[in-house]
XYZ file of C-alpha atoms in Angstrom:
81
model
C 12.570 20.015 -2.553
C 12.059 16.312 -3.235
C 11.855 15.222 -6.845
C 9.964 12.212 -8.183
C 13.181 10.321 -8.833
C 14.191 10.570 -5.157
C 13.810 7.720 -2.726
C 10.413 7.212 -1.149
C 12.000 8.044 2.222
C 13.135 11.429 0.924
C 9.712 12.126 -0.571
C 7.955 11.228 2.699
C 10.415 13.429 4.587
C 9.619 16.294 2.221
C 5.874 15.793 2.726
C 6.412 15.965 6.504
C 8.584 19.071 6.128
C 5.692 20.794 4.362
C 3.073 19.438 6.812
C 1.345 17.439 4.086
C -1.025 14.855 5.553
C -0.551 11.617 3.598
C -3.076 9.587 5.590
C -5.901 9.895 3.051
C -6.073 9.173 -0.686
C -6.073 12.263 -2.860
C -3.864 14.304 -0.545
C -2.592 16.090 -3.670
C -5.632 18.370 -3.153
C -4.568 19.178 0.403
C -3.784 22.926 0.804
C -0.165 22.399 1.871
C 0.473 20.137 -1.106
C -1.069 22.666 -3.488
C 1.069 25.446 -2.035
C 4.275 23.534 -2.819
C 2.958 22.470 -6.219
C 2.339 26.102 -7.217
C 6.102 26.656 -7.100
C 6.952 23.285 -8.622
C 4.430 21.861 -11.121
C 6.345 18.553 -11.175
C 5.668 18.072 -7.463
C 2.618 15.950 -8.318
C 5.095 13.288 -9.447
C 5.971 12.845 -5.769
C 2.375 11.813 -5.111
C 2.549 9.280 -7.936
C 5.795 7.876 -6.566
C 4.316 7.727 -3.054
C 1.307 5.734 -4.277
C 3.532 3.479 -6.383
C 5.894 2.675 -3.502
C 3.343 2.502 -0.689
C 3.018 -0.865 1.026
C -0.549 -2.141 0.983
C -1.889 -4.895 3.222
C -2.977 -8.180 1.662
C -6.511 -7.422 2.854
C -6.506 -4.076 1.042
C -5.160 -5.637 -2.154
C -7.717 -8.470 -2.032
C -10.535 -5.949 -1.674
C -9.122 -3.837 -4.511
C -8.965 -6.883 -6.798
C -12.678 -7.452 -6.189
C -13.919 -3.867 -6.285
C -11.890 -2.348 -9.133
C -13.264 -4.665 -11.855
C -16.823 -3.904 -10.698
C -16.210 -0.170 -10.849
C -14.471 -0.450 -14.219
C -17.400 -2.437 -15.589
C -19.888 0.211 -14.440
C -17.779 2.984 -15.963
C -17.539 1.047 -19.206
C -21.325 0.637 -19.341
C -21.769 4.343 -18.711
C -19.344 5.266 -21.485
C -21.210 3.070 -23.948
C -24.501 4.869 -23.275
């Protein structure tokens, strides 16, 4: 069982071992992930580490820098209502 303090390589290997598809955001809701998490509530930390260590393309990061402030602004407006 990989723990959140393990290397990203070990975490990815553990995901593969449990047939967890990491190709889409939010894969922590994937059935195979949930099955492992039921026996180890800290397993979600592996998802956090995966996201933290993942390499993102410059294009992806540029888009995120533009879109995230817009979304945050809309959420802020909604919270003020």
